[in-house]
Amino acid sequence: MAFLQQPSVLILLFIIGLIVKYFQILPKDTARQINKFILNVPLPALVLVKIPFLEMSKEVVFPIASAWIVFLGSVIFAYFICKYFKYDKKTMACIILSCGLGNTSFVGYPVLEYFYGGESIRYAILVDQPGSFLLLSTFGILIATSFSSNGFNWKSILLRLIKFPPFLIFIFALFVPKQFISGFTFDALTFLGAWMIPLAILSLGMQFKFNLKEIPWKKLNIGLSYKLIIAPLFIYILYVVILGKEGQIFTVSVMESAMPPMITSSLLAHEYDLDADLANAFPTIGILCSIPTLLLWKFIL
């Protein structure tokens, strides 16, 4: 299934999505149905593959913490920005979900391997799994359910969480022994999980705005400025300048903080109708905008 993750295949899927939308080949709600499938099948499969195998130790606290710091920073950033520009709570949630969580695997892994070699991936996995992925499975889902509700009703929010398969699978994965996720079970879950990024790319193509005037550029620029510049700058100042840390583990922490918005969290924002136009724009345009900023961070580091 590795071929599904090849850049050429993903670009082709995005182009197919654009063609499908332009010529209206499929029903208008097809992209939304694909998003539902992603959140209910490949994502829970990945949760079961990843969560039981997490191992924590003191030496991995920094890359893991970087993801949590970036997410917490996005909450503070989005709150004050949306209050200043008088954006509604759905835009706030969209910025938190899309820009608080980075594309630490699909973009992060190949970029880091190209920049720093295969050894860097072991640190990138720490940012991705107990960092971005765990945040998506917990606080990401909590924010999506709470901000999409009319008012803050704990009973309603808990009910929606319970009905959301990735959250239920996450709770189950915390207690399932990892030896149970092996052999055929592991292979089957890996197969299902491998479809998440390809289907997400196809869905993004089907939702892309051909009319660039329809893209909320001001909101998009605000969110990307946090994700691509402010967040990694904060991690850099904290780890390198203030704490004086050196080595590849800290370099990877900064670089992963500079990755573009996470695709899956943007799909989650879209599924819960949290400023859908903005959620659609973050991953695609974010990846393009991250090319020069990642090169800049590579130069700085």
PDB file of C-alpha atoms in Angstrom:
ATOM      1  CA  MET A   1       0.000   0.000   0.000  1.00  0.00           C
ATOM      2  CA  ALA A   2       3.035   2.279   0.037  1.00  0.00           C
ATOM      3  CA  PHE A   3       2.281   3.385  -3.518  1.00  0.00           C
ATOM      4  CA  LEU A   4      -0.808   5.218  -2.213  1.00  0.00           C
ATOM      5  CA  GLN A   5       1.475   7.596  -0.327  1.00  0.00           C
ATOM      6  CA  GLN A   6       3.669   8.411  -3.339  1.00  0.00           C
ATOM      7  CA  PRO A   7       3.589  12.136  -4.229  1.00  0.00           C
ATOM      8  CA  SER A   8       2.785  11.363  -7.871  1.00  0.00           C
ATOM      9  CA  VAL A   9      -0.260   9.279  -6.868  1.00  0.00           C
ATOM     10  CA  LEU A  10      -1.479  11.946  -4.437  1.00  0.00           C
ATOM     11  CA  ILE A  11      -1.096  14.709  -7.026  1.00  0.00           C
ATOM     12  CA  LEU A  12      -3.034  12.566  -9.501  1.00  0.00           C
ATOM     13  CA  LEU A  13      -5.832  12.031  -6.963  1.00  0.00           C
ATOM     14  CA  PHE A  14      -6.019  15.779  -6.308  1.00  0.00           C
ATOM     15  CA  ILE A  15      -6.271  16.440 -10.061  1.00  0.00           C
ATOM     16  CA  ILE A  16      -8.989  13.779 -10.361  1.00  0.00           C
ATOM     17  CA  GLY A  17     -10.860  15.548  -7.561  1.00  0.00           C
ATOM     18  CA  LEU A  18     -10.596  18.853  -9.432  1.00  0.00           C
ATOM     19  CA  ILE A  19     -11.889  17.248 -12.629  1.00  0.00           C
ATOM     20  CA  VAL A  20     -14.783  15.586 -10.802  1.00  0.00           C
ATOM     21  CA  LYS A  21     -15.827  18.920  -9.314  1.00  0.00           C
ATOM     22  CA  TYR A  22     -15.356  20.967 -12.499  1.00  0.00           C
ATOM     23  CA  PHE A  23     -17.416  18.635 -14.675  1.00  0.00           C
ATOM     24  CA  GLN A  24     -19.840  17.757 -11.839  1.00  0.00           C
ATOM     25  CA  ILE A  25     -19.349  14.041 -12.502  1.00  0.00           C
ATOM     26  CA  LEU A  26     -20.514  12.941  -9.046  1.00  0.00           C
ATOM     27  CA  PRO A  27     -23.256  14.237  -6.701  1.00  0.00           C
ATOM     28  CA  LYS A  28     -22.400  17.416  -4.786  1.00  0.00           C
ATOM     29  CA  ASP A  29     -22.316  15.672  -1.403  1.00  0.00           C
ATOM     30  CA  THR A  30     -19.784  13.018  -2.524  1.00  0.00           C
ATOM     31  CA  ALA A  31     -16.863  14.831  -0.892  1.00  0.00           C
ATOM     32  CA  ARG A  32     -18.781  15.037   2.383  1.00  0.00           C
ATOM     33  CA  GLN A  33     -19.522  11.300   2.201  1.00  0.00           C
ATOM     34  CA  ILE A  34     -15.828  10.606   1.612  1.00  0.00           C
ATOM     35  CA  ASN A  35     -14.991  12.739   4.661  1.00  0.00           C
ATOM     36  CA  LYS A  36     -17.438  10.735   6.768  1.00  0.00           C
ATOM     37  CA  PHE A  37     -15.875   7.499   5.572  1.00  0.00           C
ATOM     38  CA  ILE A  38     -12.383   8.778   6.455  1.00  0.00           C
ATOM     39  CA  LEU A  39     -13.440   9.750   9.973  1.00  0.00           C
ATOM     40  CA  ASN A  40     -15.324   6.504  10.568  1.00  0.00           C
ATOM     41  CA  VAL A  41     -13.050   3.866   8.994  1.00  0.00           C
ATOM     42  CA  PRO A  42      -9.402   4.767   8.143  1.00  0.00           C
ATOM     43  CA  LEU A  43      -8.947   7.128  11.114  1.00  0.00           C
ATOM     44  CA  PRO A  44     -10.180   4.617  13.771  1.00  0.00           C
ATOM     45  CA  ALA A  45      -8.014   1.955  12.087  1.00  0.00           C
ATOM     46  CA  LEU A  46      -4.947   4.173  12.481  1.00  0.00           C
ATOM     47  CA  VAL A  47      -5.853   4.852  16.103  1.00  0.00           C
ATOM     48  CA  LEU A  48      -5.778   1.104  16.792  1.00  0.00           C
ATOM     49  CA  VAL A  49      -2.488   0.704  14.945  1.00  0.00           C
ATOM     50  CA  LYS A  50      -0.701   3.583  16.674  1.00  0.00           C
ATOM     51  CA  ILE A  51      -2.016   4.197  20.192  1.00  0.00           C
ATOM     52  CA  PRO A  52      -1.344   0.744  21.771  1.00  0.00           C
ATOM     53  CA  PHE A  53       2.293   0.919  20.669  1.00  0.00           C
ATOM     54  CA  LEU A  54       3.140   4.308  22.203  1.00  0.00           C
ATOM     55  CA  GLU A  55       6.014   4.172  24.671  1.00  0.00           C
ATOM     56  CA  MET A  56       6.856   7.195  26.823  1.00  0.00           C
ATOM     57  CA  SER A  57      10.220   8.091  28.361  1.00  0.00           C
ATOM     58  CA  LYS A  58      11.981  11.210  29.655  1.00  0.00           C
ATOM     59  CA  GLU A  59      14.094  11.710  26.526  1.00  0.00           C
ATOM     60  CA  VAL A  60      11.064  12.083  24.262  1.00  0.00           C
ATOM     61  CA  VAL A  61       9.309  14.792  26.258  1.00  0.00           C
ATOM     62  CA  PHE A  62      10.581  17.671  24.101  1.00  0.00           C
ATOM     63  CA  PRO A  63       9.298  16.604  20.658  1.00  0.00           C
ATOM     64  CA  ILE A  64       5.996  15.490  22.185  1.00  0.00           C
ATOM     65  CA  ALA A  65       5.669  18.724  24.166  1.00  0.00           C
ATOM     66  CA  SER A  66       6.290  20.823  21.047  1.00  0.00           C
ATOM     67  CA  ALA A  67       3.071  19.530  19.452  1.00  0.00           C
ATOM     68  CA  TRP A  68       1.051  20.189  22.614  1.00  0.00           C
ATOM     69  CA  ILE A  69       2.551  23.684  23.000  1.00  0.00           C
ATOM     70  CA  VAL A  70       1.681  24.564  19.396  1.00  0.00           C
ATOM     71  CA  PHE A  71      -1.889  23.347  19.931  1.00  0.00           C
ATOM     72  CA  LEU A  72      -2.303  25.300  23.183  1.00  0.00           C
ATOM     73  CA  GLY A  73      -0.808  28.347  21.485  1.00  0.00           C
ATOM     74  CA  SER A  74      -3.367  28.056  18.681  1.00  0.00           C
ATOM     75  CA  VAL A  75      -6.189  28.187  21.233  1.00  0.00           C
ATOM     76  CA  ILE A  76      -4.828  31.424  22.710  1.00  0.00           C
ATOM     77  CA  PHE A  77      -3.969  32.870  19.290  1.00  0.00           C
ATOM     78  CA  ALA A  78      -7.367  32.038  17.759  1.00  0.00           C
ATOM     79  CA  TYR A  79      -9.263  33.415  20.760  1.00  0.00           C
ATOM     80  CA  PHE A  80      -7.633  36.856  20.655  1.00  0.00           C
ATOM     81  CA  ILE A  81      -7.530  37.090  16.854  1.00  0.00           C
ATOM     82  CA  CYS A  82     -11.198  36.166  16.488  1.00  0.00           C
ATOM     83  CA  LYS A  83     -12.143  38.532  19.290  1.00  0.00           C
ATOM     84  CA  TYR A  84     -10.198  41.377  17.633  1.00  0.00           C
ATOM     85  CA  PHE A  85     -11.613  40.796  14.129  1.00  0.00           C
ATOM     86  CA  LYS A  86     -15.044  39.799  15.466  1.00  0.00           C
ATOM     87  CA  TYR A  87     -14.961  36.347  13.850  1.00  0.00           C
ATOM     88  CA  ASP A  88     -17.474  33.802  15.112  1.00  0.00           C
ATOM     89  CA  LYS A  89     -16.730  30.728  17.203  1.00  0.00           C
ATOM     90  CA  LYS A  90     -16.782  28.429  14.165  1.00  0.00           C
ATOM     91  CA  THR A  91     -13.894  30.320  12.578  1.00  0.00           C
ATOM     92  CA  MET A  92     -12.095  30.169  15.914  1.00  0.00           C
ATOM     93  CA  ALA A  93     -12.534  26.389  16.074  1.00  0.00           C
ATOM     94  CA  CYS A  94     -11.406  26.012  12.453  1.00  0.00           C
ATOM     95  CA  ILE A  95      -8.170  27.911  13.121  1.00  0.00           C
ATOM     96  CA  ILE A  96      -7.506  25.863  16.264  1.00  0.00           C
ATOM     97  CA  LEU A  97      -8.118  22.528  14.555  1.00  0.00           C
ATOM     98  CA  SER A  98      -6.379  23.306  11.269  1.00  0.00           C
ATOM     99  CA  CYS A  99      -3.426  25.355  12.537  1.00  0.00           C
ATOM    100  CA  GLY A 100      -3.025  23.926  16.020  1.00  0.00           C
ATOM    101  CA  LEU A 101      -2.295  20.545  14.465  1.00  0.00           C
ATOM    102  CA  GLY A 102       0.368  20.119  11.805  1.00  0.00           C
ATOM    103  CA  ASN A 103       0.825  17.808   8.861  1.00  0.00           C
ATOM    104  CA  THR A 104       3.558  16.010  10.789  1.00  0.00           C
ATOM    105  CA  SER A 105       3.452  12.714   8.870  1.00  0.00           C
ATOM    106  CA  PHE A 106       2.308  13.081   5.240  1.00  0.00           C
ATOM    107  CA  VAL A 107       4.454  16.207   4.727  1.00  0.00           C
ATOM    108  CA  GLY A 108       6.653  15.977   7.816  1.00  0.00           C
ATOM    109  CA  TYR A 109       8.222  12.546   7.296  1.00  0.00           C
ATOM    110  CA  PRO A 110       9.449  12.964   3.694  1.00  0.00           C
ATOM    111  CA  VAL A 111      10.622  16.543   4.261  1.00  0.00           C
ATOM    112  CA  LEU A 112      12.645  15.612   7.356  1.00  0.00           C
ATOM    113  CA  GLU A 113      14.084  12.518   5.705  1.00  0.00           C
ATOM    114  CA  TYR A 114      15.190  14.664   2.767  1.00  0.00           C
ATOM    115  CA  PHE A 115      16.675  17.381   5.002  1.00  0.00           C
ATOM    116  CA  TYR A 116      18.215  15.300   7.801  1.00  0.00           C
ATOM    117  CA  GLY A 117      18.159  11.635   6.773  1.00  0.00           C
ATOM    118  CA  GLY A 118      16.200   8.606   7.948  1.00  0.00           C
ATOM    119  CA  GLU A 119      17.411   8.924  11.535  1.00  0.00           C
ATOM    120  CA  SER A 120      15.268  12.022  12.011  1.00  0.00           C
ATOM    121  CA  ILE A 121      12.053  10.048  11.467  1.00  0.00           C
ATOM    122  CA  ARG A 122      12.233   8.418  14.913  1.00  0.00           C
ATOM    123  CA  TYR A 123      11.891  11.885  16.470  1.00  0.00           C
ATOM    124  CA  ALA A 124       9.255  12.949  13.945  1.00  0.00           C
ATOM    125  CA  ILE A 125       7.127   9.958  14.983  1.00  0.00           C
ATOM    126  CA  LEU A 126       7.139  11.285  18.556  1.00  0.00           C
ATOM    127  CA  VAL A 127       5.769  14.645  17.408  1.00  0.00           C
ATOM    128  CA  ASP A 128       3.225  12.908  15.196  1.00  0.00           C
ATOM    129  CA  GLN A 129       1.804  10.066  17.315  1.00  0.00           C
ATOM    130  CA  PRO A 130       1.722  11.093  21.016  1.00  0.00           C
ATOM    131  CA  GLY A 131       1.650  14.688  19.773  1.00  0.00           C
ATOM    132  CA  SER A 132      -0.520  15.628  16.785  1.00  0.00           C
ATOM    133  CA  PHE A 133      -2.368  12.321  16.447  1.00  0.00           C
ATOM    134  CA  LEU A 134      -3.214  12.036  20.143  1.00  0.00           C
ATOM    135  CA  LEU A 135      -4.358  15.666  20.227  1.00  0.00           C
ATOM    136  CA  LEU A 136      -6.619  15.092  17.225  1.00  0.00           C
ATOM    137  CA  SER A 137      -8.162  12.022  18.876  1.00  0.00           C
ATOM    138  CA  THR A 138      -8.935  13.858  22.119  1.00  0.00           C
ATOM    139  CA  PHE A 139      -9.009  17.650  22.270  1.00  0.00           C
ATOM    140  CA  GLY A 140      -9.492  17.979  18.517  1.00  0.00           C
ATOM    141  CA  ILE A 141     -12.697  15.966  18.640  1.00  0.00           C
ATOM    142  CA  LEU A 142     -13.794  17.748  21.830  1.00  0.00           C
ATOM    143  CA  ILE A 143     -13.364  21.170  20.194  1.00  0.00           C
ATOM    144  CA  ALA A 144     -15.185  20.066  17.030  1.00  0.00           C
ATOM    145  CA  THR A 145     -18.185  18.763  18.966  1.00  0.00           C
ATOM    146  CA  SER A 146     -18.377  21.634  21.445  1.00  0.00           C
ATOM    147  CA  PHE A 147     -17.932  24.531  18.989  1.00  0.00           C
ATOM    148  CA  SER A 148     -20.442  23.080  16.542  1.00  0.00           C
ATOM    149  CA  SER A 149     -23.144  22.925  19.224  1.00  0.00           C
ATOM    150  CA  ASN A 150     -25.637  25.682  19.902  1.00  0.00           C
ATOM    151  CA  GLY A 151     -24.375  26.706  23.303  1.00  0.00           C
ATOM    152  CA  PHE A 152     -22.041  24.812  25.612  1.00  0.00           C
ATOM    153  CA  ASN A 153     -24.048  21.835  26.814  1.00  0.00           C
ATOM    154  CA  TRP A 154     -21.906  19.118  28.400  1.00  0.00           C
ATOM    155  CA  LYS A 155     -24.612  16.487  27.995  1.00  0.00           C
ATOM    156  CA  SER A 156     -24.954  17.207  24.275  1.00  0.00           C
ATOM    157  CA  ILE A 157     -21.185  17.323  23.774  1.00  0.00           C
ATOM    158  CA  LEU A 158     -20.603  14.021  25.589  1.00  0.00           C
ATOM    159  CA  LEU A 159     -23.374  12.396  23.587  1.00  0.00           C
ATOM    160  CA  ARG A 160     -21.782  13.501  20.319  1.00  0.00           C
ATOM    161  CA  LEU A 161     -18.384  12.290  21.507  1.00  0.00           C
ATOM    162  CA  ILE A 162     -19.788   8.881  22.386  1.00  0.00           C
ATOM    163  CA  LYS A 163     -21.336   8.634  18.932  1.00  0.00           C
ATOM    164  CA  PHE A 164     -18.034   9.533  17.218  1.00  0.00           C
ATOM    165  CA  PRO A 165     -16.166   6.290  16.271  1.00  0.00           C
ATOM    166  CA  PRO A 166     -12.563   7.637  16.447  1.00  0.00           C
ATOM    167  CA  PHE A 167     -13.097   8.747  20.043  1.00  0.00           C
ATOM    168  CA  LEU A 168     -14.617   5.406  21.070  1.00  0.00           C
ATOM    169  CA  ILE A 169     -11.788   3.534  19.357  1.00  0.00           C
ATOM    170  CA  PHE A 170      -9.256   5.801  21.068  1.00  0.00           C
ATOM    171  CA  ILE A 171     -10.650   4.912  24.506  1.00  0.00           C
ATOM    172  CA  PHE A 172     -10.600   1.223  23.543  1.00  0.00           C
ATOM    173  CA  ALA A 173      -7.030   1.502  22.202  1.00  0.00           C
ATOM    174  CA  LEU A 174      -5.786   2.844  25.543  1.00  0.00           C
ATOM    175  CA  PHE A 175      -6.598  -0.474  27.208  1.00  0.00           C
ATOM    176  CA  VAL A 176      -6.138  -3.071  24.464  1.00  0.00           C
ATOM    177  CA  PRO A 177      -2.848  -5.054  24.841  1.00  0.00           C
ATOM    178  CA  LYS A 178      -0.587  -4.415  21.869  1.00  0.00           C
ATOM    179  CA  GLN A 179      -0.110  -8.159  21.320  1.00  0.00           C
ATOM    180  CA  PHE A 180      -3.765  -8.270  20.243  1.00  0.00           C
ATOM    181  CA  ILE A 181      -2.943  -5.853  17.398  1.00  0.00           C
ATOM    182  CA  SER A 182      -0.670  -8.192  15.478  1.00  0.00           C
ATOM    183  CA  GLY A 183      -0.574 -10.521  12.506  1.00  0.00           C
ATOM    184  CA  PHE A 184      -3.626 -10.364  10.252  1.00  0.00           C
ATOM    185  CA  THR A 185      -5.360  -7.814  12.518  1.00  0.00           C
ATOM    186  CA  PHE A 186      -2.415  -5.419  12.277  1.00  0.00           C
ATOM    187  CA  ASP A 187      -2.167  -5.870   8.496  1.00  0.00           C
ATOM    188  CA  ALA A 188      -5.911  -5.328   7.999  1.00  0.00           C
ATOM    189  CA  LEU A 189      -5.934  -2.161  10.135  1.00  0.00           C
ATOM    190  CA  THR A 190      -2.823  -0.855   8.374  1.00  0.00           C
ATOM    191  CA  PHE A 191      -4.506  -1.493   5.008  1.00  0.00           C
ATOM    192  CA  LEU A 192      -7.602   0.468   6.051  1.00  0.00           C
ATOM    193  CA  GLY A 193      -5.553   3.280   7.584  1.00  0.00           C
ATOM    194  CA  ALA A 194      -3.437   3.631   4.436  1.00  0.00           C
ATOM    195  CA  TRP A 195      -6.470   4.988   2.583  1.00  0.00           C
ATOM    196  CA  MET A 196      -6.854   8.035   4.854  1.00  0.00           C
ATOM    197  CA  ILE A 197      -4.430  10.431   3.132  1.00  0.00           C
ATOM    198  CA  PRO A 198      -5.250   9.406  -0.486  1.00  0.00           C
ATOM    199  CA  LEU A 199      -8.989   9.771   0.115  1.00  0.00           C
ATOM    200  CA  ALA A 200      -8.421  13.054   1.956  1.00  0.00           C
ATOM    201  CA  ILE A 201      -6.433  14.424  -0.993  1.00  0.00           C
ATOM    202  CA  LEU A 202      -9.182  13.325  -3.401  1.00  0.00           C
ATOM    203  CA  SER A 203     -11.781  14.998  -1.191  1.00  0.00           C
ATOM    204  CA  LEU A 204      -9.763  18.224  -1.033  1.00  0.00           C
ATOM    205  CA  GLY A 205      -9.615  18.307  -4.830  1.00  0.00           C
ATOM    206  CA  MET A 206     -13.391  17.890  -5.006  1.00  0.00           C
ATOM    207  CA  GLN A 207     -13.848  20.808  -2.592  1.00  0.00           C
ATOM    208  CA  PHE A 208     -11.227  23.183  -4.009  1.00  0.00           C
ATOM    209  CA  LYS A 209     -12.430  26.648  -4.977  1.00  0.00           C
ATOM    210  CA  PHE A 210     -11.734  27.395  -8.651  1.00  0.00           C
ATOM    211  CA  ASN A 211     -12.724  31.000  -8.031  1.00  0.00           C
ATOM    212  CA  LEU A 212      -9.892  32.290  -5.854  1.00  0.00           C
ATOM    213  CA  LYS A 213     -12.100  35.214  -4.806  1.00  0.00           C
ATOM    214  CA  GLU A 214     -14.242  32.732  -2.851  1.00  0.00           C
ATOM    215  CA  ILE A 215     -11.309  31.795  -0.612  1.00  0.00           C
ATOM    216  CA  PRO A 216     -11.338  33.714   2.709  1.00  0.00           C
ATOM    217  CA  TRP A 217      -7.810  35.043   2.212  1.00  0.00           C
ATOM    218  CA  LYS A 218      -7.662  37.232   5.307  1.00  0.00           C
ATOM    219  CA  LYS A 219      -8.592  34.396   7.654  1.00  0.00           C
ATOM    220  CA  LEU A 220      -6.339  32.015   5.721  1.00  0.00           C
ATOM    221  CA  ASN A 221      -3.325  34.323   5.976  1.00  0.00           C
ATOM    222  CA  ILE A 222      -3.917  34.798   9.703  1.00  0.00           C
ATOM    223  CA  GLY A 223      -4.045  31.061  10.333  1.00  0.00           C
ATOM    224  CA  LEU A 224      -1.043  30.249   8.135  1.00  0.00           C
ATOM    225  CA  SER A 225       1.018  33.025   9.715  1.00  0.00           C
ATOM    226  CA  TYR A 226       0.565  31.255  13.045  1.00  0.00           C
ATOM    227  CA  LYS A 227       1.210  27.734  11.758  1.00  0.00           C
ATOM    228  CA  LEU A 228       4.160  28.435   9.462  1.00  0.00           C
ATOM    229  CA  ILE A 229       5.909  31.285  11.287  1.00  0.00           C
ATOM    230  CA  ILE A 230       4.711  32.121  14.813  1.00  0.00           C
ATOM    231  CA  ALA A 231       4.404  28.551  16.169  1.00  0.00           C
ATOM    232  CA  PRO A 232       7.846  27.317  15.036  1.00  0.00           C
ATOM    233  CA  LEU A 233       9.396  30.637  16.088  1.00  0.00           C
ATOM    234  CA  PHE A 234       8.041  30.145  19.608  1.00  0.00           C
ATOM    235  CA  ILE A 235       9.376  26.559  19.775  1.00  0.00           C
ATOM    236  CA  TYR A 236      12.729  27.755  18.425  1.00  0.00           C
ATOM    237  CA  ILE A 237      13.011  30.539  21.003  1.00  0.00           C
ATOM    238  CA  LEU A 238      11.903  28.240  23.831  1.00  0.00           C
ATOM    239  CA  TYR A 239      14.099  25.243  22.999  1.00  0.00           C
ATOM    240  CA  VAL A 240      17.148  26.733  21.300  1.00  0.00           C
ATOM    241  CA  VAL A 241      17.440  30.288  22.640  1.00  0.00           C
ATOM    242  CA  ILE A 242      16.070  30.040  26.186  1.00  0.00           C
ATOM    243  CA  LEU A 243      16.843  26.412  27.092  1.00  0.00           C
ATOM    244  CA  GLY A 244      19.966  26.288  24.921  1.00  0.00           C
ATOM    245  CA  LYS A 245      19.157  22.830  23.563  1.00  0.00           C
ATOM    246  CA  GLU A 246      21.050  21.398  20.603  1.00  0.00           C
ATOM    247  CA  GLY A 247      20.878  18.251  18.522  1.00  0.00           C
ATOM    248  CA  GLN A 248      18.638  16.627  15.973  1.00  0.00           C
ATOM    249  CA  ILE A 249      15.787  15.947  18.408  1.00  0.00           C
ATOM    250  CA  PHE A 250      15.311  19.695  18.926  1.00  0.00           C
ATOM    251  CA  THR A 251      15.842  20.527  15.256  1.00  0.00           C
ATOM    252  CA  VAL A 252      13.087  18.053  14.358  1.00  0.00           C
ATOM    253  CA  SER A 253      10.826  19.548  17.045  1.00  0.00           C
ATOM    254  CA  VAL A 254      11.124  22.999  15.471  1.00  0.00           C
ATOM    255  CA  MET A 255      10.742  21.723  11.898  1.00  0.00           C
ATOM    256  CA  GLU A 256       7.650  19.665  12.733  1.00  0.00           C
ATOM    257  CA  SER A 257       6.146  22.753  14.382  1.00  0.00           C
ATOM    258  CA  ALA A 258       6.572  24.513  11.029  1.00  0.00           C
ATOM    259  CA  MET A 259       4.661  21.924   9.006  1.00  0.00           C
ATOM    260  CA  PRO A 260       1.467  23.052   7.188  1.00  0.00           C
ATOM    261  CA  PRO A 261      -2.030  22.495   8.643  1.00  0.00           C
ATOM    262  CA  MET A 262      -3.126  18.908   9.224  1.00  0.00           C
ATOM    263  CA  ILE A 263      -5.388  17.472   6.519  1.00  0.00           C
ATOM    264  CA  THR A 264      -7.457  15.255   8.834  1.00  0.00           C
ATOM    265  CA  SER A 265      -8.191  17.989  11.361  1.00  0.00           C
ATOM    266  CA  SER A 266      -9.293  20.275   8.518  1.00  0.00           C
ATOM    267  CA  LEU A 267     -11.650  17.532   7.325  1.00  0.00           C
ATOM    268  CA  LEU A 268     -12.957  17.282  10.883  1.00  0.00           C
ATOM    269  CA  ALA A 269     -13.630  21.039  10.886  1.00  0.00           C
ATOM    270  CA  HIS A 270     -15.417  20.722   7.550  1.00  0.00           C
ATOM    271  CA  GLU A 271     -17.494  17.766   8.726  1.00  0.00           C
ATOM    272  CA  TYR A 272     -18.707  19.745  11.753  1.00  0.00           C
ATOM    273  CA  ASP A 273     -19.377  22.823   9.596  1.00  0.00           C
ATOM    274  CA  LEU A 274     -16.735  24.928  11.319  1.00  0.00           C
ATOM    275  CA  ASP A 275     -16.114  27.535   8.586  1.00  0.00           C
ATOM    276  CA  ALA A 276     -15.992  24.925   5.809  1.00  0.00           C
ATOM    277  CA  ASP A 277     -14.519  27.232   3.121  1.00  0.00           C
ATOM    278  CA  LEU A 278     -11.609  28.110   5.384  1.00  0.00           C
ATOM    279  CA  ALA A 279     -11.125  24.472   6.435  1.00  0.00           C
ATOM    280  CA  ASN A 280     -10.912  23.403   2.773  1.00  0.00           C
ATOM    281  CA  ALA A 281      -8.318  26.058   1.944  1.00  0.00           C
ATOM    282  CA  PHE A 282      -5.914  25.450   4.854  1.00  0.00           C
ATOM    283  CA  PRO A 283      -4.380  22.094   3.786  1.00  0.00           C
ATOM    284  CA  THR A 284      -3.973  22.690   0.051  1.00  0.00           C
ATOM    285  CA  ILE A 285      -2.770  26.295   0.102  1.00  0.00           C
ATOM    286  CA  GLY A 286      -0.929  25.629   3.360  1.00  0.00           C
ATOM    287  CA  ILE A 287       1.228  22.948   1.730  1.00  0.00           C
ATOM    288  CA  LEU A 288       2.145  25.293  -1.120  1.00  0.00           C
ATOM    289  CA  CYS A 289       2.959  28.166   1.246  1.00  0.00           C
ATOM    290  CA  SER A 290       5.059  25.894   3.485  1.00  0.00           C
ATOM    291  CA  ILE A 291       7.635  25.216   0.753  1.00  0.00           C
ATOM    292  CA  PRO A 292       9.507  28.541   1.162  1.00  0.00           C
ATOM    293  CA  THR A 293       8.923  28.731   4.934  1.00  0.00           C
ATOM    294  CA  LEU A 294      10.303  25.221   5.530  1.00  0.00           C
ATOM    295  CA  LEU A 295      13.382  26.110   3.479  1.00  0.00           C
ATOM    296  CA  LEU A 296      13.735  29.244   5.606  1.00  0.00           C
ATOM    297  CA  TRP A 297      13.553  27.256   8.848  1.00  0.00           C
ATOM    298  CA  LYS A 298      16.069  24.761   7.473  1.00  0.00           C
ATOM    299  CA  PHE A 299      18.430  27.686   6.801  1.00  0.00           C
ATOM    300  CA  ILE A 300      17.885  29.149  10.305  1.00  0.00           C
ATOM    301  CA  LEU A 301      18.492  25.811  12.004  1.00  0.00           C
TER     302      LEU A 301
END
